[in-house]
Coordinates of C-alpha atoms in Angstrom, one line a residue:
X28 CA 14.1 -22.2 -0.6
X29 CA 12.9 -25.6 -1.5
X30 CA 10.3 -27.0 -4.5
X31 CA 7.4 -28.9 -3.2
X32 CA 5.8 -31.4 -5.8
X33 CA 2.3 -32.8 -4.4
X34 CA -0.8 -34.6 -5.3
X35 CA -3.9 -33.7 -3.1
X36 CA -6.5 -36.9 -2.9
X37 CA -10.3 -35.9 -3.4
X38 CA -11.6 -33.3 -1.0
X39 CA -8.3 -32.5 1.1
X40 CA -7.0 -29.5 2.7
X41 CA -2.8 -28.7 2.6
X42 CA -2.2 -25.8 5.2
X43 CA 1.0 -24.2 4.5
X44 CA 2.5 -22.4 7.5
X45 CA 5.8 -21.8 9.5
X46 CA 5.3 -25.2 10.5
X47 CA 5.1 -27.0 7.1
X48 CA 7.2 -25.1 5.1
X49 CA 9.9 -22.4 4.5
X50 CA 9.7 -19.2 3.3
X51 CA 9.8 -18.3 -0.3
X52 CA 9.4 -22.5 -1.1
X53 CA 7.7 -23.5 -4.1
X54 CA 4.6 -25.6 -4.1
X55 CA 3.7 -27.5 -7.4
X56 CA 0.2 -28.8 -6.4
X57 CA -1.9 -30.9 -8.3
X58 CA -5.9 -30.4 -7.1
X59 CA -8.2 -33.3 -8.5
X60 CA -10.8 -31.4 -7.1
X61 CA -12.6 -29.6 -3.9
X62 CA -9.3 -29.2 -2.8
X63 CA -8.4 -26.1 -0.4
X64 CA -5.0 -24.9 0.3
X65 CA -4.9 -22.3 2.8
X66 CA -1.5 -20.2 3.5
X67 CA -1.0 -18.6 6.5
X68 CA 2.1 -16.2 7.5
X69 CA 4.4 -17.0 5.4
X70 CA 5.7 -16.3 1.8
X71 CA 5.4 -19.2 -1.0
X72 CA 4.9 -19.8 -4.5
X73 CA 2.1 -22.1 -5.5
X74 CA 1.9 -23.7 -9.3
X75 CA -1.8 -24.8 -9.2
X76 CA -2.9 -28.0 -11.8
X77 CA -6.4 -28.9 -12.1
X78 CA -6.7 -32.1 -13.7
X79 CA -10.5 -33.2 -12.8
X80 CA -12.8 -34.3 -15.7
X81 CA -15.8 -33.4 -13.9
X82 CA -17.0 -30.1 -12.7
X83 CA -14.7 -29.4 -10.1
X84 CA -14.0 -26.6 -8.1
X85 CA -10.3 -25.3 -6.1
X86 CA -9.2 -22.6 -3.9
X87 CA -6.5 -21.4 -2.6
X88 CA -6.3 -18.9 0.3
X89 CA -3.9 -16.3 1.8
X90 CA -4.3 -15.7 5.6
X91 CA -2.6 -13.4 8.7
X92 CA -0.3 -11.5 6.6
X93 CA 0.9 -14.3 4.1
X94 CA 2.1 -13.2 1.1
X95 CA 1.4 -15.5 -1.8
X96 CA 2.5 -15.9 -6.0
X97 CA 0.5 -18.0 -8.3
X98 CA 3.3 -18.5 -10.7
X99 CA 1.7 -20.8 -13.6
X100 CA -2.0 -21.9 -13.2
X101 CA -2.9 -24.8 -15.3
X102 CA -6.3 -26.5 -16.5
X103 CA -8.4 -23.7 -15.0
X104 CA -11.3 -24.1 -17.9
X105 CA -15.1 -24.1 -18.2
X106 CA -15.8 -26.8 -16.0
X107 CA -12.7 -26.2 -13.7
X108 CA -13.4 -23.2 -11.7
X109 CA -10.4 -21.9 -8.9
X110 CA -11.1 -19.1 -6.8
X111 CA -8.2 -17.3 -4.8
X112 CA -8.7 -15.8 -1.4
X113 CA -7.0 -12.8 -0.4
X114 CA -7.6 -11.9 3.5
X115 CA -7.3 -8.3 5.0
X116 CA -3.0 -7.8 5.6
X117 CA -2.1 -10.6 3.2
X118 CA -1.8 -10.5 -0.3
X119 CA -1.4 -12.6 -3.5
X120 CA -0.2 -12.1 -6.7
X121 CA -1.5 -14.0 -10.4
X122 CA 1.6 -14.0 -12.7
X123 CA 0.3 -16.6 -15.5
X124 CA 1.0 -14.3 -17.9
X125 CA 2.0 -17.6 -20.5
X126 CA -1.7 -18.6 -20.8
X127 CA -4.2 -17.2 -22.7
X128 CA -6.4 -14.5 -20.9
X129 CA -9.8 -16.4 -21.4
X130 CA -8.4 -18.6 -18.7
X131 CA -9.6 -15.7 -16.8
X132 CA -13.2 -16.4 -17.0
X133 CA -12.9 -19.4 -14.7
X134 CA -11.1 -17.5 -12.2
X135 CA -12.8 -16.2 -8.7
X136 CA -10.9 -13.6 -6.6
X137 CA -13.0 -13.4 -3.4
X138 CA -11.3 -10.8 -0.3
X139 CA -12.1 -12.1 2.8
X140 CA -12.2 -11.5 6.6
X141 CA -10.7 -7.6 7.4
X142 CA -10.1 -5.0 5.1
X143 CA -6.5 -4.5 3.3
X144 CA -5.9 -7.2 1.3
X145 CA -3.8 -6.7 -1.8
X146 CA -4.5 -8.8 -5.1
X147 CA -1.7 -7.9 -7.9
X148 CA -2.4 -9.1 -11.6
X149 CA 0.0 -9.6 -14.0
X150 CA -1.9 -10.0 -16.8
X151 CA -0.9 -11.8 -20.3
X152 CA 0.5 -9.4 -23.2
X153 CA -2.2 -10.9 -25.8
X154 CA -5.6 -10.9 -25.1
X155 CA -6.6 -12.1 -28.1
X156 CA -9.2 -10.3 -28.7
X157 CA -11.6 -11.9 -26.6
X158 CA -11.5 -9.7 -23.2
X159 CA -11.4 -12.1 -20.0
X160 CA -13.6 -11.3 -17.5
X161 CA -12.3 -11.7 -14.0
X162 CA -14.8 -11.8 -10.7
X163 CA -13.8 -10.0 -7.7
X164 CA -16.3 -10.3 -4.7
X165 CA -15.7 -9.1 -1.0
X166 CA -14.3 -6.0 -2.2
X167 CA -14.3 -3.5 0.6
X168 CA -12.6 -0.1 1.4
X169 CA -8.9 -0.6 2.3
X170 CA -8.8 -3.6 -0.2
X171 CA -6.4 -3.0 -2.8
X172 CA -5.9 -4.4 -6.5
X173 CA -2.9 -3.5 -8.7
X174 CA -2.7 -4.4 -12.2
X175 CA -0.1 -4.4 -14.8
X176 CA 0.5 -6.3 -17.7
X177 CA 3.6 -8.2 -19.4
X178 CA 5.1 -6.2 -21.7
X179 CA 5.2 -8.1 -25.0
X180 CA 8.6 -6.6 -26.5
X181 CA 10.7 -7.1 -23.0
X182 CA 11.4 -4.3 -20.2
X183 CA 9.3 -3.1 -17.4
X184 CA 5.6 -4.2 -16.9
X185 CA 2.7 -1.8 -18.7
X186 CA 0.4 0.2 -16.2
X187 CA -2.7 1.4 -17.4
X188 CA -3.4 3.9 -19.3
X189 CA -7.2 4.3 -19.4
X190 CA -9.9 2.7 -17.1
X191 CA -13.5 2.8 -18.1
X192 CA -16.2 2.0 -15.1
X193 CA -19.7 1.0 -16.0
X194 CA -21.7 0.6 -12.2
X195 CA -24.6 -0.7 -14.3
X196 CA -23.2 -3.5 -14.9
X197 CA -20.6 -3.4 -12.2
X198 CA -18.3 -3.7 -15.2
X199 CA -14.4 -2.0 -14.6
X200 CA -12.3 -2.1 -18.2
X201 CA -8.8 -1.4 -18.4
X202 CA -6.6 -0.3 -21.5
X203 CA -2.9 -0.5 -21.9
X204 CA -0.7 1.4 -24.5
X205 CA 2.7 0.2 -25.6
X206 CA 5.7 2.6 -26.2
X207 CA 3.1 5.6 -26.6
X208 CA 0.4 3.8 -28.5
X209 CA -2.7 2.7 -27.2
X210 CA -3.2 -1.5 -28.8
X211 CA -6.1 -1.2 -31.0
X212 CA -9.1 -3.0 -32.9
X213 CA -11.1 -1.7 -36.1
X214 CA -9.8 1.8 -34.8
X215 CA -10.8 1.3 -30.8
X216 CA -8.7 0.8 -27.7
X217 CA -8.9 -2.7 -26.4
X218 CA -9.8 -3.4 -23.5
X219 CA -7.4 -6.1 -21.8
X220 CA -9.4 -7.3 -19.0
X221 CA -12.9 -6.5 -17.0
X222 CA -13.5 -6.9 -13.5
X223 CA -17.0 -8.5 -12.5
X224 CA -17.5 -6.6 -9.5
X225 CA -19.9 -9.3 -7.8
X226 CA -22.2 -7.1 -4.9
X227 CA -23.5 -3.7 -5.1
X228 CA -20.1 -0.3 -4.7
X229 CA -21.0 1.6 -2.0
X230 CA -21.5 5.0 -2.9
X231 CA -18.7 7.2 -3.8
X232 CA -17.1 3.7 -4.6
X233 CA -14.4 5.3 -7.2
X234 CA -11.3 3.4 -9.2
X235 CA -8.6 5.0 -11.3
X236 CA -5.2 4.3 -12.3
X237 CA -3.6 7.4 -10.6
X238 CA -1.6 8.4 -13.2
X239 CA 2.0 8.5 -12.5
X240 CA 1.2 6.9 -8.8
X241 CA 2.4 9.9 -6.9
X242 CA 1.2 9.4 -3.4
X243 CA 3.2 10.5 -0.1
X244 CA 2.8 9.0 2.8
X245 CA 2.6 12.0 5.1
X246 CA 1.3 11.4 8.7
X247 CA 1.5 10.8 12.1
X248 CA 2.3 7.1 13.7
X249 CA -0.2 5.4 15.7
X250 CA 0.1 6.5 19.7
X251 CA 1.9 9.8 18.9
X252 CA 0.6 12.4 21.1
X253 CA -1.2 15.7 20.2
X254 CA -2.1 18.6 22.2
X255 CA -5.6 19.7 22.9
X256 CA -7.2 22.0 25.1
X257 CA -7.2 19.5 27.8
X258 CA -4.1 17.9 27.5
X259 CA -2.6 15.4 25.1
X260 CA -4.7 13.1 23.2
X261 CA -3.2 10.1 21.3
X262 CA -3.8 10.7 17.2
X263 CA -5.5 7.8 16.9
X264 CA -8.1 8.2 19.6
X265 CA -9.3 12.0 17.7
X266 CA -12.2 12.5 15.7
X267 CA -14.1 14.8 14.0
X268 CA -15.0 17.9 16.3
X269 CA -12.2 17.7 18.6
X270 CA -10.6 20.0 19.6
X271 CA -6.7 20.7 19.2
X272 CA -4.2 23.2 20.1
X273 CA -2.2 25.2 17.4
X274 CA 1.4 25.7 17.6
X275 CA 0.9 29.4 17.8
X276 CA -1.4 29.0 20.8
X277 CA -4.7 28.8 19.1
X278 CA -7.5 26.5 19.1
X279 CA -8.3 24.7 15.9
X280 CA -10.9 21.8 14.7
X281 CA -10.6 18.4 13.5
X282 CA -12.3 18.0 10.4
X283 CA -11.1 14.7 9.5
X284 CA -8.5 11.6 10.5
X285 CA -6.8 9.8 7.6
X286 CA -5.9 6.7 8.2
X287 CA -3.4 4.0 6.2
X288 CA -1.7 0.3 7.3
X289 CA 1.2 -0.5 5.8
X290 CA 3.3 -3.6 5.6
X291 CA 6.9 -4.2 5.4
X292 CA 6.8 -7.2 2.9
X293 CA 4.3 -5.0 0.2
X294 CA 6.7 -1.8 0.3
X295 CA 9.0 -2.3 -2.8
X296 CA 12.6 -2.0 -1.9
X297 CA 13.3 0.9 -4.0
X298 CA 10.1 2.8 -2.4
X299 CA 11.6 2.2 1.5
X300 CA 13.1 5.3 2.5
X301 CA 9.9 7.2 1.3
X302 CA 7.6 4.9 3.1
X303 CA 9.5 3.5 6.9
X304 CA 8.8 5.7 9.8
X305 CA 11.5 8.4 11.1
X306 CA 12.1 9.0 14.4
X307 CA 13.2 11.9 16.5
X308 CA 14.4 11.3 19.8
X309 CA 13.7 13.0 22.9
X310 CA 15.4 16.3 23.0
X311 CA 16.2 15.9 19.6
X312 CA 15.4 19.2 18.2
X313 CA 15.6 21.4 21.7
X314 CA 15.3 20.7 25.0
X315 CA 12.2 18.8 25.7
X316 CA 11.9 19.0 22.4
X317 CA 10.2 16.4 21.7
X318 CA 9.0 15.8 25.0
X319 CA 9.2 11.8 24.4
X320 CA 10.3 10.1 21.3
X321 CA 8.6 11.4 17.9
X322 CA 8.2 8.7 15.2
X323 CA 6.5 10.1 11.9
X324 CA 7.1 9.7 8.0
X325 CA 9.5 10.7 6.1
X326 CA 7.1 13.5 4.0
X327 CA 5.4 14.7 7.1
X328 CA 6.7 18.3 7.2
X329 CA 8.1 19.8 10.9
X330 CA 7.7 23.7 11.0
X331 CA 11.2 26.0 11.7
X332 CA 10.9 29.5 11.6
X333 CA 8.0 29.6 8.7
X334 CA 9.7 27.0 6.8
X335 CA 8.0 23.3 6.3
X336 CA 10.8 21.3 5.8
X337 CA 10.4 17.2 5.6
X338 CA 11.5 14.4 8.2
X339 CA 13.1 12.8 5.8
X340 CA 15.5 15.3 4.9
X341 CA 16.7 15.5 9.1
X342 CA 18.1 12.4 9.6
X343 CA 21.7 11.9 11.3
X344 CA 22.0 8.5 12.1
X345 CA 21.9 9.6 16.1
X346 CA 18.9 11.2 17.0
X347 CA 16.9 11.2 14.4
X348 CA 16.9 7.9 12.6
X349 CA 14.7 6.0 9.9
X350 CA 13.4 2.2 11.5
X351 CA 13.7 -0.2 8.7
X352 CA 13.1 -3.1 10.8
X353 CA 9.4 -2.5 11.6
X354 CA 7.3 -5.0 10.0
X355 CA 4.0 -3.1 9.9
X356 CA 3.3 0.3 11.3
X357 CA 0.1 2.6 11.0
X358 CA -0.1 6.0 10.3
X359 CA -2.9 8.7 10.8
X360 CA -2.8 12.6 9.3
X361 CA -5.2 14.9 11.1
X362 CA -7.0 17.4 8.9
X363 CA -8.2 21.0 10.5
X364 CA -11.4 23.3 9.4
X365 CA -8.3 25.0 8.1
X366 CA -4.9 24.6 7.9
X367 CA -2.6 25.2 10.8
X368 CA 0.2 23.5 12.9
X369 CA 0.2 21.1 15.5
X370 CA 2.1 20.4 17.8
X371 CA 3.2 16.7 18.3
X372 CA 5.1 15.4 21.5
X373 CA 5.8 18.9 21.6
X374 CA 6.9 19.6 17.9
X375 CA 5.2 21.8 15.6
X376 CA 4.2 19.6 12.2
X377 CA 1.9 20.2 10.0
X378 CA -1.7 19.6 9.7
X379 CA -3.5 17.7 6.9
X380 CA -3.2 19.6 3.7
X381 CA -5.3 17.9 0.2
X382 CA -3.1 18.0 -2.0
X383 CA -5.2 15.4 -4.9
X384 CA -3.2 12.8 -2.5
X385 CA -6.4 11.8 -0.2
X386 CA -6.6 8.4 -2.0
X387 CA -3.3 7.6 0.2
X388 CA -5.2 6.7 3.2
X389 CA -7.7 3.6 3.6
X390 CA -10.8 5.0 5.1
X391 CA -11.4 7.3 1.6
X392 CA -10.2 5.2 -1.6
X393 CA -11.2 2.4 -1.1
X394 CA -9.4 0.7 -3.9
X395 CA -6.5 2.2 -4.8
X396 CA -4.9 1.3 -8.2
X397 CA -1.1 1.2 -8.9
X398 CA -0.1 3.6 -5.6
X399 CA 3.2 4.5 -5.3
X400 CA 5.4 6.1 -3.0
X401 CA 6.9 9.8 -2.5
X402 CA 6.2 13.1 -2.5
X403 CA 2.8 14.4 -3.9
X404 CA 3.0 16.6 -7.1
X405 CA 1.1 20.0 -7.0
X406 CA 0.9 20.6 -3.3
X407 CA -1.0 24.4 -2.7
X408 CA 0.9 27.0 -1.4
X409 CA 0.7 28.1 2.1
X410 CA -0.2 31.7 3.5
X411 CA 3.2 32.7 5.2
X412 CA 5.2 29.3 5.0
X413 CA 7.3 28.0 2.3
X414 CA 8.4 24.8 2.1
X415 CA 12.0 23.8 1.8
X416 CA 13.2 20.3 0.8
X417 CA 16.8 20.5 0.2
X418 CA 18.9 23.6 -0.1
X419 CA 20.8 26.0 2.6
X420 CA 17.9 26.3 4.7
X421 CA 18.1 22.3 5.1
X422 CA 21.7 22.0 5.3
X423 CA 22.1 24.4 8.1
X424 CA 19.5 22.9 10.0
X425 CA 20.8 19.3 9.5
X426 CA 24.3 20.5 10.8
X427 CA 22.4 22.7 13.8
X428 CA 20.4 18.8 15.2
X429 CA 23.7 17.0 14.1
X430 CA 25.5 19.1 16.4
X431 CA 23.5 18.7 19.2
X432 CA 23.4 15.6 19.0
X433 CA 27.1 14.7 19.3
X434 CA 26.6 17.5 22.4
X435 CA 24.1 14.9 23.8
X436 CA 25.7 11.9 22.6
X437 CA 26.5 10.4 26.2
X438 CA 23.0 9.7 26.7
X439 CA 22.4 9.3 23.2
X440 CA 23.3 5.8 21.3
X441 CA 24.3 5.7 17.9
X442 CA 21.5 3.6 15.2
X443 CA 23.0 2.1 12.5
X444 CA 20.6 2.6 9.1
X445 CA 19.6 -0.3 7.7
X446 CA 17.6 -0.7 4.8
X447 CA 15.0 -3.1 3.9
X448 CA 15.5 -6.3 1.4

């Protein structure tokens, strides 16, 4: 990791990629104005100055999967406008939490190109006040913003606690509360920060903190096979009105396919063994069972003898082994005119179940606020299955594929787990 200390002439470009710099390097740029600085693939940390007298105008961009900090922004003012661009699969993150918030006003966050960009603010503990009022343009469904604010007395950042949406004026308002209070003024919540959501929501555009942040990421990978009345279909390739097959031989309906990216380099460290993909290998579970490898994640309940019982809660290291390594994977979770199992390369899992978890997957919220990882709270119950996360019931089966697979274990080869930085 190396520091970087530049000064763009007039009306210049500086493209930061594998070929011009490191990973994780620090830029300290200084932008006299209609200067551009585009990132693309890589990781850095860019400390913006503005020092033109004149009306001036800066951006700074984050392209094919770059992941980008703005770690102290200086001179942004009234006549000093900077605009960040955040393109689908990349993401940047605004930690100036030292300045004052009105800094704010001058500052343009525009999403770009494809859907599923992620723009993080770390917004500053006093707001004096006078609420800043940030633009966001381009915003699309799979875009993501996540907000959170330094906490003034030390310890973990603040999420939300209340979120107040005017489409009117295409005005979002958030509130934070410190150890249990909410930070008041003449007797009313202030409101930190407002988004200026420049173009008409859709409709059914919706935002909301999400509470707590329980989501699970509970679905099928991308080119995992499921059986229909005319064979096996790839997941991906259903759609509403298909038909499938049921475990128990029936024929069911797809009512709808959730869909949701994900990205090695935006899953926290502490969040990876509830977000990387498990697989089971062929014959993992019985003979032809799975009838060719089975990669799913680590929520998605398999179906034994009535019982839904997690992937997560299978793995042995041999054959059934969590991939750390994967740098982005895709998952899909198919949802029935009622609920039922499928059955996937051959194994029965469950179908799509709403459990107040719909927001997890792109092609419904489409901005989802402060989403976390791991198991949804409140799922319904199930006519005739129970579901079984740890216990007896999961032991014994654990030991059951753990034995087979030392019985299979000359054509099987060991993976060692690794997890992710």
């Amino acid at each position: 990791m190396t520091t970087h200390d530049i000064e763009l002439p007039d009306a210049t470009t500086l493209l930061l990629n594998s070929v011009t710099s490191d990973n994780h390097d620090t830029w300290n740029v200084v932008m006299p104005g209609l200067n551009v600085v585009v990132v693309k693939g890589i990781d850095v940390t860019i400390n913006p100055t503005m020092t033109g007298t004149d009306t001036s105008a800066n951006s700074i961009g984050a392209f094919d999967g770059a992941d980008v900090i703005i770690g102290t922004a200086q001179g942004v003012c009234a006549h000093k406008q900077m605009t960040y661009k955040i393109e689908g699969e990349s993401s940047l993150t605004y930690r100036s939490q030292g300045l004052d918030a009105k800094q704010l006003d001058h500052t343009d966050f525009e999403f770009t190109g494809d859907a599923g960009g992620t723009l993080k603010l770390l917004l500053p503990s006093d707001p004096k006040i006078d609420i800043p009022t940030i633009s966001i343009s381009g915003l699309r469904p799979g875009d993501n913003m996540l907000v959170e604010m330094n906490n003034p007395y030390g310890g973990a950042n603040i999420l939300p606690k209340t979120l107040y949406y005017d489409r009117g004026e295409g005005l979002l308002s958030l509130s934070f509360n410190v150890n249990g209070a909410n930070y008041e003024f003449n007797g009313a919540p202030i409101k930190w920060v407002r988004f200026q959501l420049d173009e008409d929501m859709p409709a059914g555009y919706s935002f909301k903190p999400n509470g707590d942040g329980s989501l699970s990421y509970a679905c099928y990978l991308r080119g995992t096979h499921i059986a229909t009345p005319d064979g096996e279909t790839k997941v991906e390739a259903l759609q509403a009105g298909d038909k499938v097959l049921t475990a128990g031989g029936q024929v069911a309906t797809v009512k709808w396919l959730g869909y949701r990216k994900l990205t090695a380099s935006r899953i926290p460290a502490q969040d990876a063994l509830k977000a990387f993909p498990i697989t089971f290998q062929k014959d993992a579970i019985a003979d032809n069972v799975p009838h060719r490898d089975l990669t799913i994640s680590p929520y998605h309940h398999l179906y034994f003898d009535g019982k839904l019982i997690p992937a997560m809660a299978l793995v042995n290291g041999l054959t059934i082994t969590q991939d750390f390594s994967r740098q982005s994977f895709e998952y899909f979770h198919v949802e029935l005119d009622h609920f039922d199992i499928l059955l996937a390369e051959g194994v029965a899992a469950e179908s799509y179940v709403d459990t107040g978890n719909r927001s997890m997957f792109q092609n419904v919220n489409p901005t989802s606020m402060l989403a976390d990882f791991g198991p949804a709270p409140g799922r319904q119950s199930i006519a005739g299955m129970k579901i079984v996360r740890k216990g007896p019931v999961v032991e014994a089966l654990r030991e059951r594929l753990r034995q087979r697979a030392e019985a299979i274990a000359p054509v099987v080869q060991p993976v060692v787990q690794r997890c992710a930085a």
